[in-house]
mmCIF file of C-alpha atoms in Angstrom:
data_model
loop_
_atom_site.group_PDB
_atom_site.id
_atom_site.type_symbol
_atom_site.label_atom_id
_atom_site.label_comp_id
_atom_site.label_asym_id
_atom_site.label_seq_id
_atom_site.Cartn_x
_atom_site.Cartn_y
_atom_site.Cartn_z
ATOM 1 C CA MET Y 27 0.000 0.000 0.000
ATOM 2 C CA ARG Y 28 2.811 2.408 0.841
ATOM 3 C CA ARG Y 29 4.480 1.827 -2.525
ATOM 4 C CA PHE Y 30 1.130 2.213 -4.293
ATOM 5 C CA LEU Y 31 0.497 5.565 -2.612
ATOM 6 C CA HIS Y 32 4.040 6.651 -3.429
ATOM 7 C CA THR Y 33 3.617 5.787 -7.116
ATOM 8 C CA PHE Y 34 0.081 7.200 -7.264
ATOM 9 C CA GLY Y 35 1.342 10.476 -5.830
ATOM 10 C CA LEU Y 36 4.051 10.725 -8.448
ATOM 11 C CA VAL Y 37 1.548 10.027 -11.222
ATOM 12 C CA CYS Y 38 -0.786 12.752 -9.925
ATOM 13 C CA LEU Y 39 2.135 15.168 -9.701
ATOM 14 C CA LEU Y 40 3.172 14.556 -13.290
ATOM 15 C CA ILE Y 41 -0.376 14.857 -14.599
ATOM 16 C CA ALA Y 42 -0.694 18.213 -12.842
ATOM 17 C CA ILE Y 43 2.634 19.431 -14.151
ATOM 18 C CA PHE Y 44 2.067 18.533 -17.781
ATOM 19 C CA SER Y 45 -1.511 19.765 -17.818
ATOM 20 C CA THR Y 46 -0.284 23.255 -16.874
ATOM 21 C CA ALA Y 47 3.165 23.288 -18.467
ATOM 22 C CA ALA Y 48 4.010 26.228 -20.674
ATOM 23 C CA PRO Y 49 5.300 24.891 -24.007
ATOM 24 C CA ALA Y 50 8.230 27.298 -24.210
ATOM 25 C CA GLN Y 51 9.588 26.586 -20.751
ATOM 26 C CA GLU Y 52 10.522 23.263 -19.220
ATOM 27 C CA LYS Y 53 9.100 22.691 -15.774
ATOM 28 C CA THR Y 54 11.759 22.092 -13.120
ATOM 29 C CA SER Y 55 12.055 22.329 -9.361
ATOM 30 C CA ALA Y 56 13.510 25.798 -9.892
ATOM 31 C CA ASN Y 57 10.305 27.161 -11.401
ATOM 32 C CA ASP Y 58 7.564 24.778 -10.243
ATOM 33 C CA PRO Y 59 6.794 24.527 -6.512
ATOM 34 C CA ARG Y 60 5.365 21.020 -6.922
ATOM 35 C CA LEU Y 61 8.577 19.658 -8.400
ATOM 36 C CA GLU Y 62 10.521 21.555 -5.740
ATOM 37 C CA LYS Y 63 8.443 19.812 -3.062
ATOM 38 C CA TRP Y 64 9.011 16.379 -4.598
ATOM 39 C CA LEU Y 65 12.732 16.971 -4.965
ATOM 40 C CA LYS Y 66 12.908 17.526 -1.209
ATOM 41 C CA ARG Y 67 10.852 14.403 -0.563
ATOM 42 C CA PHE Y 68 12.563 12.190 -3.152
ATOM 43 C CA PRO Y 69 16.117 13.548 -3.717
ATOM 44 C CA ASP Y 70 17.049 10.370 -5.625
ATOM 45 C CA ALA Y 71 14.772 11.522 -8.432
ATOM 46 C CA ASP Y 72 17.444 14.087 -9.366
ATOM 47 C CA ALA Y 73 19.240 11.634 -11.655
ATOM 48 C CA ASN Y 74 22.205 13.799 -12.657
ATOM 49 C CA GLY Y 75 22.713 15.256 -9.183
ATOM 50 C CA ASP Y 76 22.591 18.857 -10.363
ATOM 51 C CA GLY Y 77 20.195 19.938 -7.632
ATOM 52 C CA VAL Y 78 17.370 20.586 -10.109
ATOM 53 C CA LEU Y 79 14.541 18.098 -10.718
ATOM 54 C CA THR Y 80 13.169 18.213 -14.254
ATOM 55 C CA ALA Y 81 9.828 16.797 -15.328
ATOM 56 C CA GLN Y 82 11.711 14.225 -17.412
ATOM 57 C CA GLU Y 83 13.693 13.100 -14.373
ATOM 58 C CA ALA Y 84 10.445 12.787 -12.436
ATOM 59 C CA ILE Y 85 9.012 10.570 -15.186
ATOM 60 C CA ALA Y 86 12.118 8.364 -15.165
ATOM 61 C CA TYR Y 87 11.974 8.129 -11.380
ATOM 62 C CA ARG Y 88 8.327 7.076 -11.518
ATOM 63 C CA ALA Y 89 9.208 4.358 -14.042
ATOM 64 C CA ARG Y 90 12.038 3.154 -11.831
ATOM 65 C CA MET Y 91 9.809 3.006 -8.762
ATOM 66 C CA GLN Y 92 7.193 1.075 -10.709
ATOM 67 C CA GLY Y 93 9.823 -1.325 -11.921
ATOM 68 C CA GLU Y 94 11.246 -1.922 -8.448
ATOM 69 C CA GLY Y 95 7.743 -2.687 -7.216
ATOM 70 C CA GLY Y 96 7.024 -5.147 -10.009
ATOM 71 C CA GLU Y 97 4.328 -2.786 -11.304
ATOM 72 C CA ALA Y 98 6.008 -1.448 -14.434
ATOM 73 C CA ALA Y 99 3.512 -0.924 -17.211
ATOM 74 C CA LYS Y 100 3.895 -3.148 -20.256
ATOM 75 C CA GLY Y 101 6.490 -1.739 -22.633
ATOM 76 C CA LYS Y 102 7.903 0.753 -20.098
ATOM 77 C CA LYS Y 103 11.566 0.622 -19.223
ATOM 78 C CA ALA Y 104 12.652 0.861 -15.601
ATOM 79 C CA GLY Y 105 15.716 2.820 -14.545
ATOM 80 C CA SER Y 106 19.148 1.296 -15.082
ATOM 81 C CA PRO Y 107 20.418 -0.888 -12.230
ATOM 82 C CA ARG Y 108 23.445 0.217 -10.284
ATOM 83 C CA ILE Y 109 26.826 -1.059 -11.435
ATOM 84 C CA ALA Y 110 29.061 -2.409 -8.679
ATOM 85 C CA PRO Y 111 32.402 -0.546 -8.543
ATOM 86 C CA THR Y 112 35.689 -2.369 -8.996
ATOM 87 C CA GLN Y 113 36.819 -0.774 -5.742
ATOM 88 C CA ALA Y 114 34.572 0.977 -3.229
ATOM 89 C CA ASN Y 115 35.305 3.573 -0.528
ATOM 90 C CA VAL Y 116 38.975 3.986 -1.365
ATOM 91 C CA LYS Y 117 40.578 6.486 1.026
ATOM 92 C CA TYR Y 118 42.259 9.436 -0.681
ATOM 93 C CA GLY Y 119 42.606 11.706 2.374
ATOM 94 C CA PRO Y 120 42.378 11.802 6.179
ATOM 95 C CA HIS Y 121 38.692 12.720 6.639
ATOM 96 C CA GLU Y 122 36.002 10.015 6.727
ATOM 97 C CA ARG Y 123 34.378 11.552 3.644
ATOM 98 C CA ASN Y 124 37.628 11.502 1.671
ATOM 99 C CA VAL Y 125 36.659 8.336 -0.197
ATOM 100 C CA PHE Y 126 35.868 7.363 -3.773
ATOM 101 C CA ASP Y 127 34.423 4.491 -5.780
ATOM 102 C CA PHE Y 128 36.281 3.322 -8.894
ATOM 103 C CA TRP Y 129 35.083 1.457 -11.977
ATOM 104 C CA LYS Y 130 37.974 0.033 -13.997
ATOM 105 C CA ALA Y 131 37.603 -0.180 -17.768
ATOM 106 C CA GLU Y 132 38.929 -3.334 -19.403
ATOM 107 C CA SER Y 133 42.050 -2.353 -21.303
ATOM 108 C CA ALA Y 134 45.613 -3.533 -21.757
ATOM 109 C CA GLU Y 135 46.667 0.106 -22.134
ATOM 110 C CA PRO Y 136 46.196 2.934 -19.610
ATOM 111 C CA THR Y 137 42.732 4.447 -19.995
ATOM 112 C CA ALA Y 138 41.273 7.909 -19.656
ATOM 113 C CA LEU Y 139 39.289 8.640 -16.481
ATOM 114 C CA VAL Y 140 36.019 10.489 -15.900
ATOM 115 C CA VAL Y 141 35.445 11.714 -12.325
ATOM 116 C CA PHE Y 142 31.960 12.453 -10.970
ATOM 117 C CA ILE Y 143 31.614 15.078 -8.222
ATOM 118 C CA HIS Y 144 28.171 15.079 -6.590
ATOM 119 C CA GLY Y 145 26.086 18.155 -5.814
ATOM 120 C CA GLY Y 146 24.216 19.157 -2.682
ATOM 121 C CA GLY Y 147 25.202 22.747 -1.884
ATOM 122 C CA PHE Y 148 28.263 21.534 0.048
ATOM 123 C CA ILE Y 149 25.913 20.418 2.835
ATOM 124 C CA SER Y 150 24.679 17.057 1.510
ATOM 125 C CA GLY Y 151 25.007 14.527 -1.306
ATOM 126 C CA ASP Y 152 26.938 11.372 -1.989
ATOM 127 C CA LYS Y 153 28.997 9.642 -4.662
ATOM 128 C CA ALA Y 154 26.147 7.118 -4.980
ATOM 129 C CA LYS Y 155 24.403 9.770 -7.124
ATOM 130 C CA ALA Y 156 26.643 8.808 -10.037
ATOM 131 C CA SER Y 157 24.450 7.818 -12.974
ATOM 132 C CA PRO Y 158 24.615 4.123 -13.961
ATOM 133 C CA GLU Y 159 24.059 5.237 -17.565
ATOM 134 C CA ALA Y 160 27.072 7.551 -17.404
ATOM 135 C CA ILE Y 161 29.236 4.845 -15.836
ATOM 136 C CA ARG Y 162 28.206 2.341 -18.504
ATOM 137 C CA GLN Y 163 28.793 4.818 -21.332
ATOM 138 C CA CYS Y 164 32.321 5.484 -20.093
ATOM 139 C CA LEU Y 165 33.162 1.822 -19.564
ATOM 140 C CA ASP Y 166 31.798 0.936 -22.992
ATOM 141 C CA ALA Y 167 34.099 3.605 -24.440
ATOM 142 C CA GLY Y 168 37.096 2.072 -22.656
ATOM 143 C CA VAL Y 169 37.235 4.897 -20.106
ATOM 144 C CA SER Y 170 37.416 4.278 -16.361
ATOM 145 C CA PHE Y 171 35.088 6.083 -13.959
ATOM 146 C CA MET Y 172 35.439 7.459 -10.439
ATOM 147 C CA ALA Y 173 32.916 9.054 -8.052
ATOM 148 C CA ILE Y 174 34.138 10.986 -5.021
ATOM 149 C CA ASN Y 175 32.830 12.189 -1.684
ATOM 150 C CA TYR Y 176 34.217 15.279 0.019
ATOM 151 C CA ARG Y 177 33.794 17.214 3.244
ATOM 152 C CA PHE Y 178 30.734 19.366 3.863
ATOM 153 C CA ARG Y 179 30.453 22.909 5.211
ATOM 154 C CA GLU Y 180 30.021 21.531 8.729
ATOM 155 C CA HIS Y 181 33.504 20.045 8.417
ATOM 156 C CA ALA Y 182 35.568 22.705 6.653
ATOM 157 C CA ALA Y 183 35.677 26.072 4.903
ATOM 158 C CA LEU Y 184 34.690 26.139 1.243
ATOM 159 C CA GLN Y 185 38.239 26.826 0.060
ATOM 160 C CA ASP Y 186 39.366 23.642 1.820
ATOM 161 C CA ILE Y 187 36.420 21.563 0.574
ATOM 162 C CA LEU Y 188 37.440 22.412 -2.987
ATOM 163 C CA ARG Y 189 40.899 21.089 -2.246
ATOM 164 C CA ASP Y 190 39.406 17.729 -1.308
ATOM 165 C CA ALA Y 191 38.429 17.320 -4.956
ATOM 166 C CA ALA Y 192 41.892 18.426 -6.048
ATOM 167 C CA ARG Y 193 43.457 15.883 -3.700
ATOM 168 C CA ALA Y 194 41.282 13.113 -5.152
ATOM 169 C CA ILE Y 195 42.656 13.972 -8.604
ATOM 170 C CA GLN Y 196 46.200 14.079 -7.255
ATOM 171 C CA PHE Y 197 45.716 10.772 -5.438
ATOM 172 C CA VAL Y 198 44.498 8.830 -8.454
ATOM 173 C CA ARG Y 199 47.217 10.432 -10.595
ATOM 174 C CA HIS Y 200 49.856 9.381 -8.035
ATOM 175 C CA ASN Y 201 48.472 5.826 -8.261
ATOM 176 C CA ALA Y 202 47.918 5.854 -12.025
ATOM 177 C CA ALA Y 203 49.730 2.561 -12.579
ATOM 178 C CA GLU Y 204 47.575 0.754 -9.982
ATOM 179 C CA TYR Y 205 44.360 2.003 -11.598
ATOM 180 C CA ASN Y 206 45.680 1.624 -15.151
ATOM 181 C CA ILE Y 207 44.843 5.194 -16.080
ATOM 182 C CA ASP Y 208 46.610 7.765 -18.225
ATOM 183 C CA PRO Y 209 47.404 10.635 -15.810
ATOM 184 C CA LYS Y 210 47.180 13.145 -18.669
ATOM 185 C CA ARG Y 211 43.586 12.216 -19.523
ATOM 186 C CA ILE Y 212 41.428 12.923 -16.470
ATOM 187 C CA ALA Y 213 38.145 14.847 -16.772
ATOM 188 C CA CYS Y 214 35.612 15.889 -14.132
ATOM 189 C CA TYR Y 215 31.912 16.656 -14.113
ATOM 190 C CA GLY Y 216 28.992 17.107 -11.762
ATOM 191 C CA GLY Y 217 25.839 19.027 -10.986
ATOM 192 C CA SER Y 218 25.344 22.133 -8.843
ATOM 193 C CA ALA Y 219 28.177 22.114 -6.258
ATOM 194 C CA GLY Y 220 29.830 19.317 -8.242
ATOM 195 C CA ALA Y 221 29.606 21.494 -11.348
ATOM 196 C CA GLY Y 222 31.183 24.470 -9.626
ATOM 197 C CA THR Y 223 33.931 22.258 -8.208
ATOM 198 C CA SER Y 224 34.637 20.814 -11.670
ATOM 199 C CA LEU Y 225 34.844 24.354 -13.057
ATOM 200 C CA TRP Y 226 37.200 25.305 -10.218
ATOM 201 C CA LEU Y 227 39.480 22.373 -11.051
ATOM 202 C CA ALA Y 228 39.486 23.344 -14.731
ATOM 203 C CA THR Y 229 40.399 26.971 -14.081
ATOM 204 C CA HIS Y 230 42.586 26.934 -10.976
ATOM 205 C CA ASP Y 231 46.351 27.089 -11.275
ATOM 206 C CA ASP Y 232 48.097 23.785 -10.687
ATOM 207 C CA LEU Y 233 48.235 22.940 -6.974
ATOM 208 C CA ALA Y 234 51.223 20.604 -7.363
ATOM 209 C CA ASP Y 235 53.812 21.207 -4.627
ATOM 210 C CA PRO Y 236 57.035 19.435 -5.726
ATOM 211 C CA ALA Y 237 58.713 19.870 -2.326
ATOM 212 C CA ASN Y 238 55.783 18.587 -0.267
ATOM 213 C CA ALA Y 239 56.481 15.695 2.113
ATOM 214 C CA ASP Y 240 53.202 14.114 0.974
ATOM 215 C CA PRO Y 241 53.832 12.465 -2.429
ATOM 216 C CA VAL Y 242 50.165 12.862 -3.359
ATOM 217 C CA LEU Y 243 50.407 16.650 -3.111
ATOM 218 C CA ARG Y 244 53.398 16.677 -5.450
ATOM 219 C CA GLN Y 245 51.073 15.630 -8.276
ATOM 220 C CA SER Y 246 49.296 17.950 -10.674
ATOM 221 C CA SER Y 247 45.689 18.915 -9.925
ATOM 222 C CA ARG Y 248 44.931 19.965 -13.506
ATOM 223 C CA ILE Y 249 42.267 18.216 -15.591
ATOM 224 C CA ALA Y 250 41.695 17.724 -19.322
ATOM 225 C CA ALA Y 251 38.020 18.780 -19.491
ATOM 226 C CA ALA Y 252 35.170 19.821 -17.199
ATOM 227 C CA GLY Y 253 31.433 19.233 -17.374
ATOM 228 C CA CYS Y 254 29.209 21.583 -15.369
ATOM 229 C CA GLN Y 255 25.472 20.933 -15.048
ATOM 230 C CA SER Y 256 23.489 23.762 -13.421
ATOM 231 C CA GLY Y 257 26.642 25.043 -11.796
ATOM 232 C CA GLN Y 258 27.920 28.355 -10.510
ATOM 233 C CA ALA Y 259 30.215 30.844 -12.238
ATOM 234 C CA THR Y 260 32.204 31.777 -9.150
ATOM 235 C CA TYR Y 261 32.520 30.931 -5.476
ATOM 236 C CA ASP Y 262 33.401 34.509 -4.647
ATOM 237 C CA PHE Y 263 29.859 35.129 -3.449
ATOM 238 C CA THR Y 264 30.400 38.881 -3.334
ATOM 239 C CA LYS Y 265 30.244 38.744 -7.170
ATOM 240 C CA TRP Y 266 26.953 36.890 -7.492
ATOM 241 C CA ASP Y 267 24.870 40.079 -7.550
ATOM 242 C CA ALA Y 268 26.802 41.220 -10.619
ATOM 243 C CA VAL Y 269 26.441 37.830 -12.323
ATOM 244 C CA VAL Y 270 22.795 36.958 -11.628
ATOM 245 C CA GLY Y 271 21.242 39.964 -9.885
ATOM 246 C CA PRO Y 272 20.389 40.856 -6.286
ATOM 247 C CA PHE Y 273 20.264 37.935 -3.848
ATOM 248 C CA LYS Y 274 17.340 38.235 -1.419
ATOM 249 C CA ASP Y 275 18.035 37.914 2.280
ATOM 250 C CA GLU Y 276 15.201 35.385 2.693
ATOM 251 C CA TRP Y 277 17.112 32.981 0.448
ATOM 252 C CA LEU Y 278 20.014 32.770 2.896
ATOM 253 C CA ARG Y 279 20.279 29.633 5.037
ATOM 254 C CA SER Y 280 21.548 31.835 7.867
ATOM 255 C CA PRO Y 281 21.954 35.622 8.226
ATOM 256 C CA ASN Y 282 25.754 35.369 7.892
ATOM 257 C CA GLU Y 283 25.911 32.513 5.372
ATOM 258 C CA ARG Y 284 28.291 34.290 3.016
ATOM 259 C CA VAL Y 285 30.698 34.885 5.895
ATOM 260 C CA GLU Y 286 30.336 31.468 7.484
ATOM 261 C CA ILE Y 287 30.978 29.514 4.292
ATOM 262 C CA TYR Y 288 34.616 30.712 4.294
ATOM 263 C CA ARG Y 289 34.872 30.439 8.090
ATOM 264 C CA PHE Y 290 35.377 34.211 8.283
ATOM 265 C CA LYS Y 291 34.470 36.019 11.505
ATOM 266 C CA SER Y 292 32.674 38.990 9.921
ATOM 267 C CA LYS Y 293 32.022 40.794 6.617
ATOM 268 C CA GLU Y 294 35.033 42.985 7.343
ATOM 269 C CA ASP Y 295 37.229 39.943 6.626
ATOM 270 C CA PHE Y 296 36.316 40.243 2.937
ATOM 271 C CA ASP Y 297 38.470 43.383 2.737
ATOM 272 C CA THR Y 298 41.537 42.021 4.544
ATOM 273 C CA PRO Y 299 44.543 40.775 2.536
ATOM 274 C CA GLU Y 300 43.830 37.198 3.637
ATOM 275 C CA GLY Y 301 40.133 37.526 2.875
ATOM 276 C CA LYS Y 302 40.822 38.876 -0.611
ATOM 277 C CA LYS Y 303 43.219 35.994 -1.182
ATOM 278 C CA VAL Y 304 40.531 33.452 -0.252
ATOM 279 C CA LEU Y 305 37.925 35.097 -2.487
ATOM 280 C CA ALA Y 306 40.337 35.188 -5.425
ATOM 281 C CA ASP Y 307 41.195 31.538 -4.832
ATOM 282 C CA CYS Y 308 37.494 30.625 -5.118
ATOM 283 C CA ASP Y 309 36.687 32.904 -8.069
ATOM 284 C CA MET Y 310 36.486 30.734 -11.175
ATOM 285 C CA LEU Y 311 35.632 33.738 -13.369
ATOM 286 C CA GLY Y 312 38.818 35.452 -12.248
ATOM 287 C CA LEU Y 313 40.871 32.271 -12.650
ATOM 288 C CA ILE Y 314 40.021 31.615 -16.318
ATOM 289 C CA THR Y 315 43.137 31.798 -18.515
ATOM 290 C CA SER Y 316 43.999 30.640 -22.016
ATOM 291 C CA ASP Y 317 45.642 27.407 -20.833
ATOM 292 C CA ASP Y 318 42.492 26.076 -19.138
ATOM 293 C CA ALA Y 319 40.688 22.881 -20.087
ATOM 294 C CA PRO Y 320 37.601 22.872 -22.350
ATOM 295 C CA ILE Y 321 34.401 23.505 -20.396
ATOM 296 C CA TYR Y 322 30.814 22.318 -20.857
ATOM 297 C CA MET Y 323 28.074 24.378 -19.203
ATOM 298 C CA SER Y 324 24.463 23.150 -19.223
ATOM 299 C CA CYS Y 325 21.383 24.473 -17.453
ATOM 300 C CA ASN Y 326 17.633 23.689 -17.506
ATOM 301 C CA VAL Y 327 16.517 26.776 -15.558
ATOM 302 C CA PRO Y 328 14.852 29.432 -17.762
ATOM 303 C CA ASN Y 329 16.647 32.732 -18.275
ATOM 304 C CA VAL Y 330 14.172 34.858 -16.326
ATOM 305 C CA GLU Y 331 14.392 36.807 -13.109
ATOM 306 C CA PRO Y 332 14.900 34.288 -10.255
ATOM 307 C CA THR Y 333 12.109 33.964 -7.719
ATOM 308 C CA ASN Y 334 13.714 31.505 -5.287
ATOM 309 C CA ARG Y 335 17.101 30.278 -4.113
ATOM 310 C CA GLY Y 336 17.132 27.290 -6.452
ATOM 311 C CA GLN Y 337 16.590 29.426 -9.533
ATOM 312 C CA TYR Y 338 19.223 31.898 -8.410
ATOM 313 C CA VAL Y 339 21.912 29.347 -7.575
ATOM 314 C CA HIS Y 340 21.359 27.379 -10.807
ATOM 315 C CA HIS Y 341 20.569 30.295 -13.101
ATOM 316 C CA PRO Y 342 21.795 30.208 -16.739
ATOM 317 C CA ARG Y 343 23.462 33.579 -16.196
ATOM 318 C CA HIS Y 344 26.189 31.637 -14.384
ATOM 319 C CA ALA Y 345 26.836 29.657 -17.573
ATOM 320 C CA LEU Y 346 26.655 32.743 -19.783
ATOM 321 C CA ALA Y 347 29.151 34.582 -17.566
ATOM 322 C CA VAL Y 348 31.592 31.674 -17.836
ATOM 323 C CA LYS Y 349 31.043 31.535 -21.604
ATOM 324 C CA GLU Y 350 31.850 35.238 -21.955
ATOM 325 C CA LYS Y 351 35.077 34.921 -19.949
ATOM 326 C CA CYS Y 352 36.138 31.783 -21.816
ATOM 327 C CA ASP Y 353 35.514 33.369 -25.209
ATOM 328 C CA ALA Y 354 37.662 36.347 -24.200
ATOM 329 C CA ALA Y 355 40.461 34.046 -23.021
ATOM 330 C CA GLY Y 356 40.261 31.682 -26.003
ATOM 331 C CA VAL Y 357 39.050 28.709 -23.968
ATOM 332 C CA GLU Y 358 36.503 26.365 -25.541
ATOM 333 C CA CYS Y 359 33.193 26.620 -23.712
ATOM 334 C CA VAL Y 360 30.032 24.893 -24.915
ATOM 335 C CA THR Y 361 26.763 26.112 -23.393
ATOM 336 C CA VAL Y 362 23.691 23.900 -23.603
ATOM 337 C CA LEU Y 363 20.779 25.794 -22.102
ATOM 338 C CA GLY Y 364 17.206 24.599 -21.707
ATOM 339 C CA ASP Y 365 15.703 27.771 -23.122
ATOM 340 C CA LYS Y 366 18.319 28.004 -25.896
ATOM 341 C CA ALA Y 367 19.743 31.233 -24.508
ATOM 342 C CA GLY Y 368 23.274 30.199 -25.479
ATOM 343 C CA GLU Y 369 24.878 30.317 -28.899
ATOM 344 C CA LYS Y 370 22.409 29.397 -31.632
ATOM 345 C CA ASP Y 371 24.478 26.648 -33.202
ATOM 346 C CA ALA Y 372 25.775 25.001 -30.004
ATOM 347 C CA PRO Y 373 26.134 21.253 -30.394
ATOM 348 C CA ARG Y 374 23.463 19.594 -28.275
ATOM 349 C CA GLU Y 375 25.788 16.881 -27.029
ATOM 350 C CA SER Y 376 25.543 15.407 -23.540
ATOM 351 C CA VAL Y 377 28.089 16.151 -20.857
ATOM 352 C CA ILE Y 378 29.542 12.630 -21.085
ATOM 353 C CA ASP Y 379 29.782 12.878 -24.886
ATOM 354 C CA PHE Y 380 31.654 16.157 -24.458
ATOM 355 C CA LEU Y 381 34.127 14.680 -21.973
ATOM 356 C CA LEU Y 382 34.718 11.546 -24.034
ATOM 357 C CA ARG Y 383 35.241 13.628 -27.159
ATOM 358 C CA HIS Y 384 38.006 15.605 -25.515
ATOM 359 C CA LEU Y 385 39.582 12.624 -23.819
ATOM 360 C CA SER Y 386 39.584 10.698 -27.094
ATOM 361 C CA ALA Y 387 41.011 13.677 -28.988
ATOM 362 C CA GLN Y 388 43.920 13.827 -26.577
ATOM 363 C CA ALA Y 389 44.503 10.105 -26.911
ATOM 364 C CA LYS Y 390 44.685 10.323 -30.719
ATOM 365 C CA ALA Y 391 47.038 13.289 -30.530
ATOM 366 C CA LYS Y 392 49.712 11.296 -28.718
#
């Protein structure tokens, strides 16, 4: 009965959504309160982990729930089953959340690697959000796959959380022979916070420290390509008003959220030499230079004035700001936007297709 009510509720939700959907604008949790409510209740429905639930994802989730309950309608395909990793919960750092899962592609030669970084606003999420379809696509292409966890805001400042992801890249590069990967062909992608982190890795100067006592930290942190789904243009939050527009106080999780996320003591810290250094370190827009990796920016949120936190945080203006900076620097940046607000002739390839294309191109160039 509980499963029936669960499925029935999803069906009613989808009927309501599609009966009122505007044809020019896809319904998502960023613009439809009903989808926003169901995302909170069923976070697993967000298949790509970008923090935004689309109507299509809701449909797929309904089909998966029906399939798991043995109630799938005739001819309907249930969601893909999870693929067991070759190695699970591998430690790459000292914190309990510094772990990753690894799927090893079958190959006699070192393979490229795609790394998934989950979303969740740096307060939640898990590597289990990695899409089975994405894992299978990579493995079928002879590319290994990795999904990482990292610390949350309760554990560390944002600037240090970002370095968890860098350390994961450095760790697997240090152990490239064990994982049979080509250390020059590592790409990252993710949704929401995972998107912003992937962008940060693509744009940040190399964190390799050749004299460090830790051999992992002697490795390069640079990546070959980045995929960003509903991500952010910068983690210097003092610049968000200029990128998206005014941020309303009622959207804050706490009155001093923008201070607390860096572990600053007050707003005055933003203007200190150390504070400015931290903001610059987290500012992907300011970090973009001509030697950066190709970047893929996608977004399903319509390009209208945001009316809630979700719309604001995942707004396409983030993608358009990155595109503008990349174009000026000569960095390839593909924007795939739900309301087609990007370049008119943008290739409508998926994020995994984009990453594989660049990883394969590098392989052929050797």
